[in-house]
């Protein structure tokens, strides 16, 4: 599966994540499903407030902030995004234990090397044990 995105969207994710330091940034990636096997086109980012108890190490989004995006039939949520301010862009154990696996893609931007942010995309599948697959940009 492939995810298409613009350079502008990529820059938006980086700028927003830096603006939220030292906390994790989070939000939804909106776009279109190209085809079940082909992938997605990402066209915009909807930033969300990180309401986690410890937002420097995890993220959480309030249900009332999510609902308008999850029920919108014109702008589909194709991904959940969050940053790792000081860690690599690999799903943490907490990331793997959330219910976000119902959203098709999981985007993690690492700011561990500030001059070279790394963005990785995953599909997280709940199974026993939980598995994740890296996607291509």
Tab-separated table of C-alpha atoms in Angstrom:
chain	number	residue	atom	x	y	z
A	1	UNK	CA	0.000	0.000	0.000
A	2	UNK	CA	1.209	3.503	-0.804
A	3	UNK	CA	0.354	6.913	0.665
A	4	UNK	CA	0.692	10.012	-1.525
A	5	UNK	CA	1.226	13.398	0.078
A	6	UNK	CA	2.405	16.863	-0.906
A	7	UNK	CA	5.597	18.549	0.264
A	8	UNK	CA	3.369	21.254	1.755
A	9	UNK	CA	1.610	18.734	4.001
A	10	UNK	CA	4.974	17.292	5.050
A	11	UNK	CA	6.246	20.771	5.980
A	12	UNK	CA	3.006	21.483	7.873
A	13	UNK	CA	3.484	18.368	10.019
A	14	UNK	CA	7.071	19.329	10.823
A	15	UNK	CA	6.269	22.976	11.624
A	16	UNK	CA	3.292	22.059	13.790
A	17	UNK	CA	5.299	19.439	15.688
A	18	UNK	CA	8.114	21.889	16.419
A	19	UNK	CA	5.562	24.457	17.601
A	20	UNK	CA	4.241	21.990	20.201
A	21	UNK	CA	7.607	21.061	21.725
A	22	UNK	CA	8.339	19.790	24.307
A	23	UNK	CA	4.975	18.015	24.012
A	24	UNK	CA	3.905	15.460	21.446
A	25	UNK	CA	1.880	17.004	18.636
A	26	UNK	CA	-1.145	15.076	17.389
A	27	UNK	CA	-4.013	15.225	14.939
A	28	UNK	CA	-5.711	13.595	11.984
A	29	UNK	CA	-4.539	13.196	8.408
A	30	UNK	CA	-7.427	13.793	6.008
A	31	UNK	CA	-7.590	12.460	2.491
A	32	UNK	CA	-9.032	9.971	0.065
A	33	UNK	CA	-8.907	6.231	-0.361
A	34	UNK	CA	-7.438	5.503	-3.794
A	35	UNK	CA	-8.330	1.845	-3.778
A	36	UNK	CA	-8.335	-0.831	-1.095
A	37	UNK	CA	-5.015	-2.186	-2.383
A	38	UNK	CA	-3.481	0.971	-3.899
A	39	UNK	CA	-3.553	3.173	-0.816
A	40	UNK	CA	-4.419	6.773	0.036
A	41	UNK	CA	-3.907	10.369	-0.967
A	42	UNK	CA	-3.311	12.628	2.035
A	43	UNK	CA	-4.387	16.224	1.428
A	44	UNK	CA	-4.570	17.977	4.807
A	45	UNK	CA	-3.822	17.880	8.510
A	46	UNK	CA	-6.307	18.606	11.297
A	47	UNK	CA	-4.305	19.425	14.447
A	48	UNK	CA	-5.786	18.285	17.743
A	49	UNK	CA	-5.123	19.291	21.327
A	50	UNK	CA	-3.012	16.758	23.201
A	51	UNK	CA	-4.920	16.171	26.428
A	52	UNK	CA	-2.739	13.335	27.748
A	53	UNK	CA	-1.804	13.321	31.425
A	54	UNK	CA	1.867	13.417	30.385
A	55	UNK	CA	1.878	15.088	26.915
A	56	UNK	CA	5.684	15.060	26.713
A	57	UNK	CA	5.663	11.257	26.531
A	58	UNK	CA	2.279	10.343	25.052
A	59	UNK	CA	-0.720	11.732	23.266
A	60	UNK	CA	-4.452	11.547	23.766
A	61	UNK	CA	-7.254	13.325	21.947
A	62	UNK	CA	-10.530	14.234	23.649
A	63	UNK	CA	-13.516	12.431	22.107
A	64	UNK	CA	-15.425	15.700	21.640
A	65	UNK	CA	-12.535	16.990	19.495
A	66	UNK	CA	-12.467	13.827	17.355
A	67	UNK	CA	-16.129	13.257	16.606
A	68	UNK	CA	-16.643	16.015	13.994
A	69	UNK	CA	-13.797	14.554	11.925
A	70	UNK	CA	-14.795	10.919	12.333
A	71	UNK	CA	-18.344	11.523	11.086
A	72	UNK	CA	-17.398	13.830	8.197
A	73	UNK	CA	-18.126	11.985	4.943
A	74	UNK	CA	-16.354	14.519	2.712
A	75	UNK	CA	-12.954	14.634	4.420
A	76	UNK	CA	-12.049	11.093	5.405
A	77	UNK	CA	-9.691	10.441	8.303
A	78	UNK	CA	-7.036	8.290	6.665
A	79	UNK	CA	-4.451	8.628	9.406
A	80	UNK	CA	-3.698	9.451	13.002
A	81	UNK	CA	-0.575	11.575	13.455
A	82	UNK	CA	1.675	12.242	16.410
A	83	UNK	CA	5.238	13.298	17.025
A	84	UNK	CA	7.974	11.782	19.133
A	85	UNK	CA	9.970	14.772	20.420
A	86	UNK	CA	12.932	12.730	21.663
A	87	UNK	CA	12.360	9.201	20.372
A	88	UNK	CA	12.629	7.396	17.064
A	89	UNK	CA	9.582	7.187	14.744
A	90	UNK	CA	8.727	3.647	15.811
A	91	UNK	CA	5.450	2.842	17.593
A	92	UNK	CA	5.901	2.740	21.345
A	93	UNK	CA	4.277	0.079	23.469
A	94	UNK	CA	1.611	2.675	24.389
A	95	UNK	CA	1.029	3.428	20.686
A	96	UNK	CA	0.460	-0.273	20.053
A	97	UNK	CA	-1.997	-0.625	22.955
A	98	UNK	CA	-4.372	2.143	21.838
A	99	UNK	CA	-7.536	1.744	19.810
A	100	UNK	CA	-6.081	3.766	16.931
A	101	UNK	CA	-5.696	0.555	14.902
A	102	UNK	CA	-9.153	1.231	13.460
A	103	UNK	CA	-7.747	4.208	11.501
A	104	UNK	CA	-6.011	3.020	8.303
A	105	UNK	CA	-2.593	4.650	8.807
A	106	UNK	CA	-0.527	5.717	11.791
A	107	UNK	CA	1.984	8.531	11.190
A	108	UNK	CA	4.890	9.173	13.565
A	109	UNK	CA	7.276	12.094	13.138
A	110	UNK	CA	10.503	11.894	15.109
A	111	UNK	CA	12.190	15.142	16.134
A	112	UNK	CA	15.033	13.243	17.786
A	113	UNK	CA	17.429	14.755	15.203
A	114	UNK	CA	15.893	18.250	14.823
A	115	UNK	CA	17.744	19.063	11.602
A	116	UNK	CA	16.509	15.825	10.012
A	117	UNK	CA	12.992	14.955	11.190
A	118	UNK	CA	11.911	11.435	10.210
A	119	UNK	CA	8.341	10.580	9.249
A	120	UNK	CA	7.301	6.930	9.213
A	121	UNK	CA	3.866	5.561	8.368
A	122	UNK	CA	2.422	2.320	9.665
A	123	UNK	CA	-0.620	0.131	9.571
A	124	UNK	CA	-1.286	-1.208	13.033
A	125	UNK	CA	-3.210	-4.463	13.149
A	126	UNK	CA	-4.634	-5.765	16.385
A	127	UNK	CA	-3.899	-9.436	16.714
A	128	UNK	CA	-2.213	-11.585	19.240
A	129	UNK	CA	0.435	-10.208	19.528
A	130	UNK	CA	-0.082	-6.737	18.057
A	131	UNK	CA	1.902	-6.220	14.857
A	132	UNK	CA	2.811	-3.217	12.764
A	133	UNK	CA	3.977	-2.767	9.170
A	134	UNK	CA	5.925	0.168	7.793
A	135	UNK	CA	4.276	1.784	4.747
A	136	UNK	CA	5.887	3.564	1.794
A	137	UNK	CA	5.563	7.302	1.193
